[in-house]
Amino acid sequence: MCQTVDMNDDARTPAEEVGVLLKEAQSLLHQRMDERLRPLGLSVPQYACLQALRDSPGITGSELARRVFVSRQSMNVLLQGLAGRGLVERSEQPGPRRERATVLTSAAAGLLDEARGAVAGVAGTMTDGLPADDVARLRALLAACRDALAGAPSTADGRP
Amino acid sequence: MCQTVDMNDDARTPAEEVGVLLKEAQSLLHQRMDERLRPLGLSVPQYACLQALRDSPGITGSELARRVFVSRQSMNVLLQGLAGRGLVERSEQPGPRRERATVLTSAAAGLLDEARGAVAGVAGTMTDGLPADDVARLRALLAACRDALAGAPSTADGRP
DNA sequence: CAGCATGTGTCAACATGCTGACACTGGACA
DNA sequence: TGTCCAGTGTCAGCATGTTGACACATGCTG
């Protein structure tokens, strides 16, 4: 893990450049998503939360927080907001480990479909200039970077 | 340029998957950088600010804010903190357009070199598992995504 | 059985970033 | 020349996220 990088000149290492590009691309993507989602009354974390709940209904708040990359407390207030708008429903009687299972309501399904369309459009503008095999390659490379940073081998979760 | 996205099933489009991977990788990279930078007394935005000042000395605070992807106000308080620690110096007499040129101090140079080494190490762990040409390809693909998101005004919803 | 580690939900205090607003400067344009 | 507009720095208020702490439930271990 110890790479003695040469810091004596102005040049950035290719790895650093990838890091900068990563931040720039993600920041712009987040910004574009926010522009599209806000008219629907959703923030990007809220959309990510709904999307995660759609993929895994009945999930606990803590697991949700991990997937959306926020703390349990932030996810809690986020869920309170969504519950107040009738988009999610939290089981009142806690489960085996004091867990409160959370599910989407039917009202959320329609809104989420609309939001998914908007997000897919934004993501499309990002990759439309690239041939399909380049997109696939980019996906594989990003997955490799993520796994390397997570430290977990995780066998690159094959999801074709 | 054809993204008539099919939202009727659970599948995500390849573009969406790239977006999710982008967020996951960037979030993990930010986390790892923070772990390395905090012992040096720097946050990630502070490091990015110093790095930008190293690349372009005498830059204005607003331009700095744009490069670091924060607002002018946030950059202002960030610069106040750095100035209080003697890492940057802001010209007291404003320039042509009330601008206050900001430069690094000699004390910052040493700290920044150390921080750059740490960041380069983190970035290295991200790309060490990839061959050099894959890193170059990843860089080119990310740059293409960034440019597409930065240049595209907003015509992604459907085909107008 | 008692004790303890783990996982979860929640509350309070704190930090950070952003939006809105204002003052000031310099250049463009009628 | 006078006026408007873009760019910058700054202040106040608000929204959001995080850390730290506590209570509760479950399962493992002595």
PDB file of C-alpha atoms in Angstrom, chain B residues 16-107:
ATOM      1  CA  GLU B  16     -27.850   5.342 -13.813  1.00  0.00           C
ATOM      2  CA  GLU B  17     -25.493   2.645 -12.612  1.00  0.00           C
ATOM      3  CA  VAL B  18     -22.570   4.839 -13.570  1.00  0.00           C
ATOM      4  CA  GLY B  19     -24.119   7.615 -11.528  1.00  0.00           C
ATOM      5  CA  VAL B  20     -24.515   5.403  -8.473  1.00  0.00           C
ATOM      6  CA  LEU B  21     -20.962   4.097  -8.803  1.00  0.00           C
ATOM      7  CA  LEU B  22     -19.769   7.669  -9.187  1.00  0.00           C
ATOM      8  CA  LYS B  23     -21.367   8.643  -5.923  1.00  0.00           C
ATOM      9  CA  GLU B  24     -20.148   5.561  -4.075  1.00  0.00           C
ATOM     10  CA  ALA B  25     -16.565   5.888  -5.265  1.00  0.00           C
ATOM     11  CA  GLN B  26     -16.414   9.614  -4.628  1.00  0.00           C
ATOM     12  CA  SER B  27     -17.952   9.235  -1.190  1.00  0.00           C
ATOM     13  CA  LEU B  28     -15.463   6.565  -0.184  1.00  0.00           C
ATOM     14  CA  LEU B  29     -12.572   8.576  -1.599  1.00  0.00           C
ATOM     15  CA  HIS B  30     -13.709  11.630   0.354  1.00  0.00           C
ATOM     16  CA  GLN B  31     -13.926   9.535   3.505  1.00  0.00           C
ATOM     17  CA  ARG B  32     -10.445   8.078   3.072  1.00  0.00           C
ATOM     18  CA  MET B  33      -8.979  11.480   2.294  1.00  0.00           C
ATOM     19  CA  ASP B  34     -10.589  12.907   5.397  1.00  0.00           C
ATOM     20  CA  GLU B  35      -9.074  10.166   7.528  1.00  0.00           C
ATOM     21  CA  ARG B  36      -5.616  10.977   6.208  1.00  0.00           C
ATOM     22  CA  LEU B  37      -5.970  14.755   6.204  1.00  0.00           C
ATOM     23  CA  ARG B  38      -7.465  15.211   9.668  1.00  0.00           C
ATOM     24  CA  PRO B  39      -4.238  14.251  11.486  1.00  0.00           C
ATOM     25  CA  LEU B  40      -2.606  17.102   9.572  1.00  0.00           C
ATOM     26  CA  GLY B  41      -5.291  19.501  10.750  1.00  0.00           C
ATOM     27  CA  LEU B  42      -6.874  19.854   7.325  1.00  0.00           C
ATOM     28  CA  SER B  43     -10.333  19.101   6.024  1.00  0.00           C
ATOM     29  CA  VAL B  44     -10.886  18.010   2.444  1.00  0.00           C
ATOM     30  CA  PRO B  45     -12.225  21.409   1.296  1.00  0.00           C
ATOM     31  CA  GLN B  46      -9.300  23.115   3.000  1.00  0.00           C
ATOM     32  CA  TYR B  47      -6.894  20.837   1.179  1.00  0.00           C
ATOM     33  CA  ALA B  48      -8.627  21.479  -2.120  1.00  0.00           C
ATOM     34  CA  CYS B  49      -8.400  25.200  -1.452  1.00  0.00           C
ATOM     35  CA  LEU B  50      -4.676  25.082  -0.734  1.00  0.00           C
ATOM     36  CA  GLN B  51      -4.091  22.914  -3.779  1.00  0.00           C
ATOM     37  CA  ALA B  52      -5.976  25.358  -6.004  1.00  0.00           C
ATOM     38  CA  LEU B  53      -3.974  28.228  -4.552  1.00  0.00           C
ATOM     39  CA  ARG B  54      -0.792  26.336  -5.280  1.00  0.00           C
ATOM     40  CA  ASP B  55      -1.815  25.841  -8.897  1.00  0.00           C
ATOM     41  CA  SER B  56      -2.964  29.450  -9.331  1.00  0.00           C
ATOM     42  CA  PRO B  57      -1.400  31.849  -6.817  1.00  0.00           C
ATOM     43  CA  GLY B  58      -3.015  35.232  -6.328  1.00  0.00           C
ATOM     44  CA  ILE B  59      -6.427  33.960  -7.327  1.00  0.00           C
ATOM     45  CA  THR B  60      -9.584  35.675  -6.012  1.00  0.00           C
ATOM     46  CA  GLY B  61     -11.858  34.160  -3.410  1.00  0.00           C
ATOM     47  CA  SER B  62     -14.805  33.809  -5.756  1.00  0.00           C
ATOM     48  CA  GLU B  63     -12.793  31.986  -8.404  1.00  0.00           C
ATOM     49  CA  LEU B  64     -11.461  29.777  -5.626  1.00  0.00           C
ATOM     50  CA  ALA B  65     -15.004  29.011  -4.541  1.00  0.00           C
ATOM     51  CA  ARG B  66     -15.951  27.973  -8.062  1.00  0.00           C
ATOM     52  CA  ARG B  67     -13.024  25.579  -8.331  1.00  0.00           C
ATOM     53  CA  VAL B  68     -13.656  23.964  -4.961  1.00  0.00           C
ATOM     54  CA  PHE B  69     -17.402  23.715  -5.656  1.00  0.00           C
ATOM     55  CA  VAL B  70     -18.532  25.758  -2.669  1.00  0.00           C
ATOM     56  CA  SER B  71     -20.218  29.155  -2.360  1.00  0.00           C
ATOM     57  CA  ARG B  72     -18.302  32.400  -2.008  1.00  0.00           C
ATOM     58  CA  GLN B  73     -19.455  32.726   1.581  1.00  0.00           C
ATOM     59  CA  SER B  74     -18.250  29.270   2.574  1.00  0.00           C
ATOM     60  CA  MET B  75     -14.931  29.912   0.885  1.00  0.00           C
ATOM     61  CA  ASN B  76     -14.697  33.151   2.808  1.00  0.00           C
ATOM     62  CA  VAL B  77     -14.970  31.522   6.235  1.00  0.00           C
ATOM     63  CA  LEU B  78     -12.681  28.746   5.045  1.00  0.00           C
ATOM     64  CA  LEU B  79     -10.068  31.319   4.037  1.00  0.00           C
ATOM     65  CA  GLN B  80     -10.467  33.140   7.339  1.00  0.00           C
ATOM     66  CA  GLY B  81      -9.633  29.906   9.126  1.00  0.00           C
ATOM     67  CA  LEU B  82      -6.599  29.289   6.951  1.00  0.00           C
ATOM     68  CA  ALA B  83      -5.446  32.887   7.351  1.00  0.00           C
ATOM     69  CA  GLY B  84      -5.804  32.629  11.111  1.00  0.00           C
ATOM     70  CA  ARG B  85      -3.456  29.661  11.055  1.00  0.00           C
ATOM     71  CA  GLY B  86      -0.989  31.553   8.903  1.00  0.00           C
ATOM     72  CA  LEU B  87      -1.374  29.274   5.895  1.00  0.00           C
ATOM     73  CA  VAL B  88      -2.644  31.873   3.444  1.00  0.00           C
ATOM     74  CA  GLU B  89      -2.267  35.624   3.102  1.00  0.00           C
ATOM     75  CA  ARG B  90      -4.888  37.956   1.648  1.00  0.00           C
ATOM     76  CA  SER B  91      -3.905  41.302   0.190  1.00  0.00           C
ATOM     77  CA  GLU B  92      -5.359  43.996   2.414  1.00  0.00           C
ATOM     78  CA  GLN B  93      -5.724  46.642  -0.299  1.00  0.00           C
ATOM     79  CA  PRO B  94      -8.242  45.329  -2.804  1.00  0.00           C
ATOM     80  CA  GLY B  95      -7.405  45.087  -6.459  1.00  0.00           C
ATOM     81  CA  PRO B  96      -9.134  46.478  -9.541  1.00  0.00           C
ATOM     82  CA  ARG B  97     -12.580  45.079  -8.765  1.00  0.00           C
ATOM     83  CA  ARG B  98     -12.398  45.050  -4.989  1.00  0.00           C
ATOM     84  CA  GLU B  99     -10.664  41.701  -5.278  1.00  0.00           C
ATOM     85  CA  ARG B 100      -8.386  40.462  -2.550  1.00  0.00           C
ATOM     86  CA  ALA B 101      -5.627  38.333  -4.011  1.00  0.00           C
ATOM     87  CA  THR B 102      -4.817  35.271  -1.915  1.00  0.00           C
ATOM     88  CA  VAL B 103      -1.489  33.433  -1.824  1.00  0.00           C
ATOM     89  CA  LEU B 104       0.027  30.588   0.151  1.00  0.00           C
ATOM     90  CA  THR B 105       2.587  31.281   2.857  1.00  0.00           C
ATOM     91  CA  SER B 106       5.855  29.412   3.145  1.00  0.00           C
ATOM     92  CA  ALA B 107       4.426  27.539   6.131  1.00  0.00           C
TER      93      ALA B 107
END
